[in-house]
PDB file of C-alpha atoms in Angstrom:
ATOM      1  CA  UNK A  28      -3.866  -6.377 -11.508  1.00 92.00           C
ATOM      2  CA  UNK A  29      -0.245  -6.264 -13.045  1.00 94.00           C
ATOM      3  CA  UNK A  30      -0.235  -3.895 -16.284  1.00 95.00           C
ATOM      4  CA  UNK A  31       3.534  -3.272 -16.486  1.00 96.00           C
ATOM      5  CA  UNK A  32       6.577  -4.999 -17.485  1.00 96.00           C
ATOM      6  CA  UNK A  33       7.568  -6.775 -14.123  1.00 95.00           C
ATOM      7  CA  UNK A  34      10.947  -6.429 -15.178  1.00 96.00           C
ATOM      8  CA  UNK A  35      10.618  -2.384 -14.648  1.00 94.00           C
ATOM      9  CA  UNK A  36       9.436  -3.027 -10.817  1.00 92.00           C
ATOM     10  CA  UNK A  37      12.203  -4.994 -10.515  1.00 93.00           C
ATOM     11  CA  UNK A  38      14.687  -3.016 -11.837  1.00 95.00           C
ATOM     12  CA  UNK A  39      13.834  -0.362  -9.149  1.00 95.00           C
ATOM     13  CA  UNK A  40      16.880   1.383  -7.780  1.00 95.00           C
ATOM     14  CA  UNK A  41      17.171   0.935  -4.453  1.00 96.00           C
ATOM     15  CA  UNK A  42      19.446   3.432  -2.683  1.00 96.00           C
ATOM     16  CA  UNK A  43      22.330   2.331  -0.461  1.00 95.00           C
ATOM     17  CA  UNK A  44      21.649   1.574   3.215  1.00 93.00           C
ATOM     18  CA  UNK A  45      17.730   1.203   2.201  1.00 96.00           C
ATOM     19  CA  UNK A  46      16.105  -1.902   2.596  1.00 96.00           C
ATOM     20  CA  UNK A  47      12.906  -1.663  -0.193  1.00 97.00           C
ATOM     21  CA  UNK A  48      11.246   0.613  -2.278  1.00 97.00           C
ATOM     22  CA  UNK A  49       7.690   1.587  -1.840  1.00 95.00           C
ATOM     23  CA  UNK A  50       5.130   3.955  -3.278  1.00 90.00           C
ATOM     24  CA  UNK A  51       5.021   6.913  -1.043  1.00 85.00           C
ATOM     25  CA  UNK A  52       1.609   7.703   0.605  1.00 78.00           C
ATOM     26  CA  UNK A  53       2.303  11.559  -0.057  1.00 80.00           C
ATOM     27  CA  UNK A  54       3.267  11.665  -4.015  1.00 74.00           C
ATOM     28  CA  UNK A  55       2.786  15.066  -4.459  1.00 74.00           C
ATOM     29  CA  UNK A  56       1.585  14.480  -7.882  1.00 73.00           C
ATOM     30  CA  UNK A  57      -1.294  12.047  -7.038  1.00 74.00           C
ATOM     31  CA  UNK A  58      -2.225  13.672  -3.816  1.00 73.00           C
ATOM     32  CA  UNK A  59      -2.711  17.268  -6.062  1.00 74.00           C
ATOM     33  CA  UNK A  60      -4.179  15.957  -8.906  1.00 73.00           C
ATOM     34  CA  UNK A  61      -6.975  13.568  -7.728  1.00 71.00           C
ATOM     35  CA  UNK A  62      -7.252  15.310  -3.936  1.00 70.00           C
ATOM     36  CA  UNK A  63      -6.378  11.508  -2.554  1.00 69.00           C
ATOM     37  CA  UNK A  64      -5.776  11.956   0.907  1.00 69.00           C
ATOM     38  CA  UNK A  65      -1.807  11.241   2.130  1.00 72.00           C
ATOM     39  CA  UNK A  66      -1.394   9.281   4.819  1.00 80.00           C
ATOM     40  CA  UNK A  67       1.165   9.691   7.950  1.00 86.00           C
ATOM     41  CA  UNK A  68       2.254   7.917  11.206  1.00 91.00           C
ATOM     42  CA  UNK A  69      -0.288   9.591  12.939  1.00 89.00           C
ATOM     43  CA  UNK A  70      -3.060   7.703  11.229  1.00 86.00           C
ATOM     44  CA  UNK A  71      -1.406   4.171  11.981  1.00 89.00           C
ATOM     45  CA  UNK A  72      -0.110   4.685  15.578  1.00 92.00           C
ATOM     46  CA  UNK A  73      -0.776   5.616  19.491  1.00 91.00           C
ATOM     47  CA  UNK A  74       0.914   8.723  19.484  1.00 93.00           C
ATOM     48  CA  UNK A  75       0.128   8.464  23.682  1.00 92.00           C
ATOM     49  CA  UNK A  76       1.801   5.508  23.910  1.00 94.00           C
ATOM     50  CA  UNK A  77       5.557   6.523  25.375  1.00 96.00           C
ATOM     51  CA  UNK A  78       7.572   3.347  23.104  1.00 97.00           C
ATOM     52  CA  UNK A  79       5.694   5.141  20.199  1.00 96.00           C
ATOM     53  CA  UNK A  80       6.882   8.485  21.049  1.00 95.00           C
ATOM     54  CA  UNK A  81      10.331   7.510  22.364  1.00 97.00           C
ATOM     55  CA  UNK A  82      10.706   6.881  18.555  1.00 97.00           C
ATOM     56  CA  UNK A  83      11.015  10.164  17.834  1.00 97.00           C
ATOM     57  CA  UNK A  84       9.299   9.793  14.801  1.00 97.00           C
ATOM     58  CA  UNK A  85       7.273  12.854  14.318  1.00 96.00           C
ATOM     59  CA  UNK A  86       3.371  12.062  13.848  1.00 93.00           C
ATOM     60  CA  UNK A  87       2.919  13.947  10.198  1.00 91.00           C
ATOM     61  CA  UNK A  88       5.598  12.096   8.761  1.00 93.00           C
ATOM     62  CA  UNK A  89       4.640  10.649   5.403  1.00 90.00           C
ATOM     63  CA  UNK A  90       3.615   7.004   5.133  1.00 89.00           C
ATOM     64  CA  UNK A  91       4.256   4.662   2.618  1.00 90.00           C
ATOM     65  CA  UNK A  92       1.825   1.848   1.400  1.00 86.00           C
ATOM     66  CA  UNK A  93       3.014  -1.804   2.030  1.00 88.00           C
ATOM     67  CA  UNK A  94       0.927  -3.249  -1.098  1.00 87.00           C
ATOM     68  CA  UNK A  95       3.475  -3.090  -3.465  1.00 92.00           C
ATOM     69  CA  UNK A  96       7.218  -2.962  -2.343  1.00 95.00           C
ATOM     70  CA  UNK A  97      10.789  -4.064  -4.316  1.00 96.00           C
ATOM     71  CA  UNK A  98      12.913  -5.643  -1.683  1.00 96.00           C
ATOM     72  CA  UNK A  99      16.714  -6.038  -1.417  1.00 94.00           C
ATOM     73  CA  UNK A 100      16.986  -9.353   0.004  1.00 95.00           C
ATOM     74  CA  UNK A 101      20.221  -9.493   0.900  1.00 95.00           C
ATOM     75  CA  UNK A 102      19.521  -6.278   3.013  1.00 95.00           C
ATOM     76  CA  UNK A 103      16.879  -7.979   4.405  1.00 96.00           C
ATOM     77  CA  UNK A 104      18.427 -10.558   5.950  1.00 97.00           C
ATOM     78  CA  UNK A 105      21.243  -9.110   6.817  1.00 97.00           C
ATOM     79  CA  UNK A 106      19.298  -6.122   8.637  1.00 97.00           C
ATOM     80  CA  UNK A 107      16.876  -9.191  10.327  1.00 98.00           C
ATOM     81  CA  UNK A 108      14.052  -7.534   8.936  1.00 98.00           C
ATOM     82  CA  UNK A 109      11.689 -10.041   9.669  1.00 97.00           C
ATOM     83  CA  UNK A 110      12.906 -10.496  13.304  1.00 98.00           C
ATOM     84  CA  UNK A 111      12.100  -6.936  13.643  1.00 98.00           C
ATOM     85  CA  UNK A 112       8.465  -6.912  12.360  1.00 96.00           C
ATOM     86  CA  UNK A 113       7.796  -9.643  14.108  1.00 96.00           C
ATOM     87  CA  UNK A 114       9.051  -7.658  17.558  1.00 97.00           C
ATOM     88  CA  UNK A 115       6.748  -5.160  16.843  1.00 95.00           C
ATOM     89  CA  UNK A 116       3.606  -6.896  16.360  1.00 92.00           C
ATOM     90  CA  UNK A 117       4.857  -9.446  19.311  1.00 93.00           C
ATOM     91  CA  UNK A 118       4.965  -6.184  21.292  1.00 94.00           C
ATOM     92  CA  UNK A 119       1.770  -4.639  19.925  1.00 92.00           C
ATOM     93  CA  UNK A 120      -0.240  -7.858  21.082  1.00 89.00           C
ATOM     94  CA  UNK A 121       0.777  -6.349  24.414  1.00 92.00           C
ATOM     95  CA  UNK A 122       0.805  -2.448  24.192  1.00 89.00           C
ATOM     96  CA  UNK A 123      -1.302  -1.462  21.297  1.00 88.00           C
ATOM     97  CA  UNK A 124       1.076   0.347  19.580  1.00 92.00           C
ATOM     98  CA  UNK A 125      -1.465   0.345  16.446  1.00 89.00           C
ATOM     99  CA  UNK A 126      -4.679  -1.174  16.287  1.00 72.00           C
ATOM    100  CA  UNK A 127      -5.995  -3.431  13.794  1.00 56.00           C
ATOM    101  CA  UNK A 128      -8.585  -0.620  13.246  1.00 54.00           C
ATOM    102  CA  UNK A 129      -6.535   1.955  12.402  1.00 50.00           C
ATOM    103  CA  UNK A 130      -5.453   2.676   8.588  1.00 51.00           C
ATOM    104  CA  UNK A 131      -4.622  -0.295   7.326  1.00 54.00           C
ATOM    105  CA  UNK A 132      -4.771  -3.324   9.688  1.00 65.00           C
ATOM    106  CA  UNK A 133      -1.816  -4.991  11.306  1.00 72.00           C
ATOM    107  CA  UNK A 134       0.845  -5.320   8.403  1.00 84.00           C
ATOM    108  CA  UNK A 135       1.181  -1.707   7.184  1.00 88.00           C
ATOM    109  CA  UNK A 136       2.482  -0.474  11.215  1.00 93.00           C
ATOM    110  CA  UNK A 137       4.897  -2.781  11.947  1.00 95.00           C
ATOM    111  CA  UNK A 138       6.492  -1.951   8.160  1.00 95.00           C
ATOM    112  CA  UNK A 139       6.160   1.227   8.563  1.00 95.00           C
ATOM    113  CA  UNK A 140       8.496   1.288  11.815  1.00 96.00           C
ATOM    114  CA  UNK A 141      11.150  -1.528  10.835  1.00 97.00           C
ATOM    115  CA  UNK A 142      11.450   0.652   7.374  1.00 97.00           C
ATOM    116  CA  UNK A 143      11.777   4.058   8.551  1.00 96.00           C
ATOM    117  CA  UNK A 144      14.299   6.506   6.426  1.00 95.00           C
ATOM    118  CA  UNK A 145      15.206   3.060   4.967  1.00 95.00           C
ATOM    119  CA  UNK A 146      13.313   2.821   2.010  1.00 96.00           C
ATOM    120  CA  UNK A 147      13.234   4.041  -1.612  1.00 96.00           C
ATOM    121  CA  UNK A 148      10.421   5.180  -4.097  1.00 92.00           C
ATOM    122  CA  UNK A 149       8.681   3.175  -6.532  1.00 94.00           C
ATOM    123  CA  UNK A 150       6.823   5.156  -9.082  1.00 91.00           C
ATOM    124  CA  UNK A 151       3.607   6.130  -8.378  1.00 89.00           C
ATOM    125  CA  UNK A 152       2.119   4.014 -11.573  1.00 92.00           C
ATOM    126  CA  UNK A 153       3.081   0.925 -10.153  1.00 94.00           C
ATOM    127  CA  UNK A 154       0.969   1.010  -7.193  1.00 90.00           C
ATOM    128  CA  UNK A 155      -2.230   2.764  -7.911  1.00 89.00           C
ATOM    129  CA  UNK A 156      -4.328   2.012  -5.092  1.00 85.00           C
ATOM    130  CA  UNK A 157      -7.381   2.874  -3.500  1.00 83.00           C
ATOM    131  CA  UNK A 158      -9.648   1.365  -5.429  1.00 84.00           C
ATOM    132  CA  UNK A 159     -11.437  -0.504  -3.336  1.00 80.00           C
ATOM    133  CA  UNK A 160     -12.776   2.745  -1.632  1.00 75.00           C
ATOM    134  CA  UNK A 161     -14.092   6.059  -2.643  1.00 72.00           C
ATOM    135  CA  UNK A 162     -10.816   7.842  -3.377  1.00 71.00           C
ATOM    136  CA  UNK A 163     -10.203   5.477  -6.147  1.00 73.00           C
ATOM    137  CA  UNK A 164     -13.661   7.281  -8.198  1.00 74.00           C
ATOM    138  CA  UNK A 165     -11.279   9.973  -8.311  1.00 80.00           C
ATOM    139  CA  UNK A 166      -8.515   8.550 -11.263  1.00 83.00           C
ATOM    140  CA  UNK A 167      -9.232   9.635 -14.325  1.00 86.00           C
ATOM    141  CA  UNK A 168      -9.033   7.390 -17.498  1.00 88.00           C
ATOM    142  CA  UNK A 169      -5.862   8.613 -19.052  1.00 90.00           C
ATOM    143  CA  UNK A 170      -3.959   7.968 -15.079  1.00 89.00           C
ATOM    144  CA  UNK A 171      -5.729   4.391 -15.135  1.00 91.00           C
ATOM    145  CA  UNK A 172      -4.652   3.503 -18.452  1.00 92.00           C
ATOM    146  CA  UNK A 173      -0.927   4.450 -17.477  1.00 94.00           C
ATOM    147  CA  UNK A 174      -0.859   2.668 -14.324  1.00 93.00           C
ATOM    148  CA  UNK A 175       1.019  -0.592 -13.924  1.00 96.00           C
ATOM    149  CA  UNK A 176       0.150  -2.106 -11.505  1.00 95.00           C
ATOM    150  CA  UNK A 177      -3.711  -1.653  -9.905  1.00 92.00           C
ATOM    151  CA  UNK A 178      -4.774  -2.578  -6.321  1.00 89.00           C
ATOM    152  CA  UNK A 179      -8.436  -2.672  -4.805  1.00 85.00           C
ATOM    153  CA  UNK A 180      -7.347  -2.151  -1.248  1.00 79.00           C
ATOM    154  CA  UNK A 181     -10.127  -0.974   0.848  1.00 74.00           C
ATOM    155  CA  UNK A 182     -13.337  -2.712   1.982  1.00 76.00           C
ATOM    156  CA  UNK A 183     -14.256  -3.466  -1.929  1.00 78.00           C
ATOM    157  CA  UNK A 184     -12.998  -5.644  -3.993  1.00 81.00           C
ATOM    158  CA  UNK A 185     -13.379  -5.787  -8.123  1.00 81.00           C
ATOM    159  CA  UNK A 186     -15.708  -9.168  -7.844  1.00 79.00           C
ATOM    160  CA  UNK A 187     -17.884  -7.608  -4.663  1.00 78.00           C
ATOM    161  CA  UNK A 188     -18.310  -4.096  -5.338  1.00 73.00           C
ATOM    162  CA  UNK A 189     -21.245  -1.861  -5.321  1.00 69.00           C
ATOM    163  CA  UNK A 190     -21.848  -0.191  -8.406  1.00 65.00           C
ATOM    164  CA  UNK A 191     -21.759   2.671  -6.908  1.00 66.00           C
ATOM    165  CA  UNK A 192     -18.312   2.532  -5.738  1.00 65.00           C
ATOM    166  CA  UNK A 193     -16.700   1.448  -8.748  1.00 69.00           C
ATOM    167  CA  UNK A 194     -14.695   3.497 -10.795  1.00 78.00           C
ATOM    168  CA  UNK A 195     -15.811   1.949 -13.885  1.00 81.00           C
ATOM    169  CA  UNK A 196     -12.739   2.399 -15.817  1.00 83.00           C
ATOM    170  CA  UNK A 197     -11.064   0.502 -13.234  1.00 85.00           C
ATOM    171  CA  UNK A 198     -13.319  -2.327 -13.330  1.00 82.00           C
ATOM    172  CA  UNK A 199     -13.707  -2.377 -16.636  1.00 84.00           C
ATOM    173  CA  UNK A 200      -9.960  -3.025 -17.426  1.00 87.00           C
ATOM    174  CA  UNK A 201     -10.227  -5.640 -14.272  1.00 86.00           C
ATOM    175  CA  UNK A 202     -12.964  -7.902 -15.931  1.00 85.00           C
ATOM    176  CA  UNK A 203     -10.790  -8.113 -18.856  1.00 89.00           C
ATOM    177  CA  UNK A 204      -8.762 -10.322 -17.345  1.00 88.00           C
ATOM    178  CA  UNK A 205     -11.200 -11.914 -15.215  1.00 87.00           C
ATOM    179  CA  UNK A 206     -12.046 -15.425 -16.333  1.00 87.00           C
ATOM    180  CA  UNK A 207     -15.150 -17.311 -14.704  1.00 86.00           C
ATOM    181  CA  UNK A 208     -14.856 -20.094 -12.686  1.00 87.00           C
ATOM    182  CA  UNK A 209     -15.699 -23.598 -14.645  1.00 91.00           C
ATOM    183  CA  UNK A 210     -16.889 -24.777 -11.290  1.00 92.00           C
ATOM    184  CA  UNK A 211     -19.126 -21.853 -10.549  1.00 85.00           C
ATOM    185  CA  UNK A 212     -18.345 -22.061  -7.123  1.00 86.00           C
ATOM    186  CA  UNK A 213     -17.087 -18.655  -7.762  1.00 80.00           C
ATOM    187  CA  UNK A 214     -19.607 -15.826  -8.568  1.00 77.00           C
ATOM    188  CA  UNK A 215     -19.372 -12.100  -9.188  1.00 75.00           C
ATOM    189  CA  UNK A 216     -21.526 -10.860  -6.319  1.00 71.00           C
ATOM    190  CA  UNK A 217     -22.549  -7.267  -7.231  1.00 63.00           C
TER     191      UNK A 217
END
């Protein structure tokens, strides 16, 4: 649910030599203030695996989260960024690298290697996530109502969540937006 000016995301600096910007799993500010866990390598990837570890990328480096992410498309091409995540989950349909079970799926790993040291920061209120899972109970109103951009990622969605996982400030400022389908086809299933 976009909040924010898009013009602000988009006006995200991006350093030189980086390829995007993303909101980093371990924003010191977040993680502190509403105990969300941070997320690093080690929760996406086979650490046994020797490709994984001939990376050299040390296991409790910080992640980043691949929902929300300003891209330099000229970087992009010219660095063949999509040849490159396309390697890696070419190569993981052989090796499991990362699983799809691990922390989130099969897009988050290969990004996470192809984007390495190559990526800038997005602030924090533009990707407030976990909302679709019990960390999300943990924002408090005045965080929600700064945020600009919210995301349910997780198991739960705003239309198919249990009550009792909803932060219901969240939700609240998603069904404002939410219109009903004139078919009814689609239905609020909680």
């Amino acid at each position: 649910l976009v909040l924010g000016d898009i013009q602000e995301l988009f006006d995200t600096w991006i350093a030189p030599g980086h390829l995007a910007a993303f909101d980093n799993n371990c924003n010191k500010d977040v993680v502190e203030r509403f105990k969300v866990y941070p997320t690093s390598y080690k929760s996406y990837f086979n650490y046994s695996h020797p490709i994984i570890r001939k990376l050299g990328i040390p296991p409790l480096t910080c992640g980043f989260n691949a929902g929300v992410y300003v891209a330099n498309v000229c970087a992009w091409v010219n660095a063949h960024v999509t040849n490159q995540l396309e390697y890696w989950t070419r190569l993981n349909q052989k090796e499991i690298l990362y699983g799809v079970n691990s922390a989130s799926g099969v897009t988050q790993p290969p990004m996470l290697l192809v984007f390495h040291n190559r990526y800038s920061a997005i602030d924090s209120l533009w990707h407030v996530r976990h909302l679709g899972g019990r960390q999300g109970l943990r924002y408090d109103k005045d965080y929600l109502q700064q945020a600009r951009l919210l995301h349910w990622n997780g198991n739960y969605k705003p239309w198919n969540m249990p009550l009792e996982s909803v932060n219901p400030i969240a939700i609240k400022m998603w069904e404002k937006y939410y219109v009903p389908d004139p078919t009814g086809t689609f239905t609020l299933s909680r």
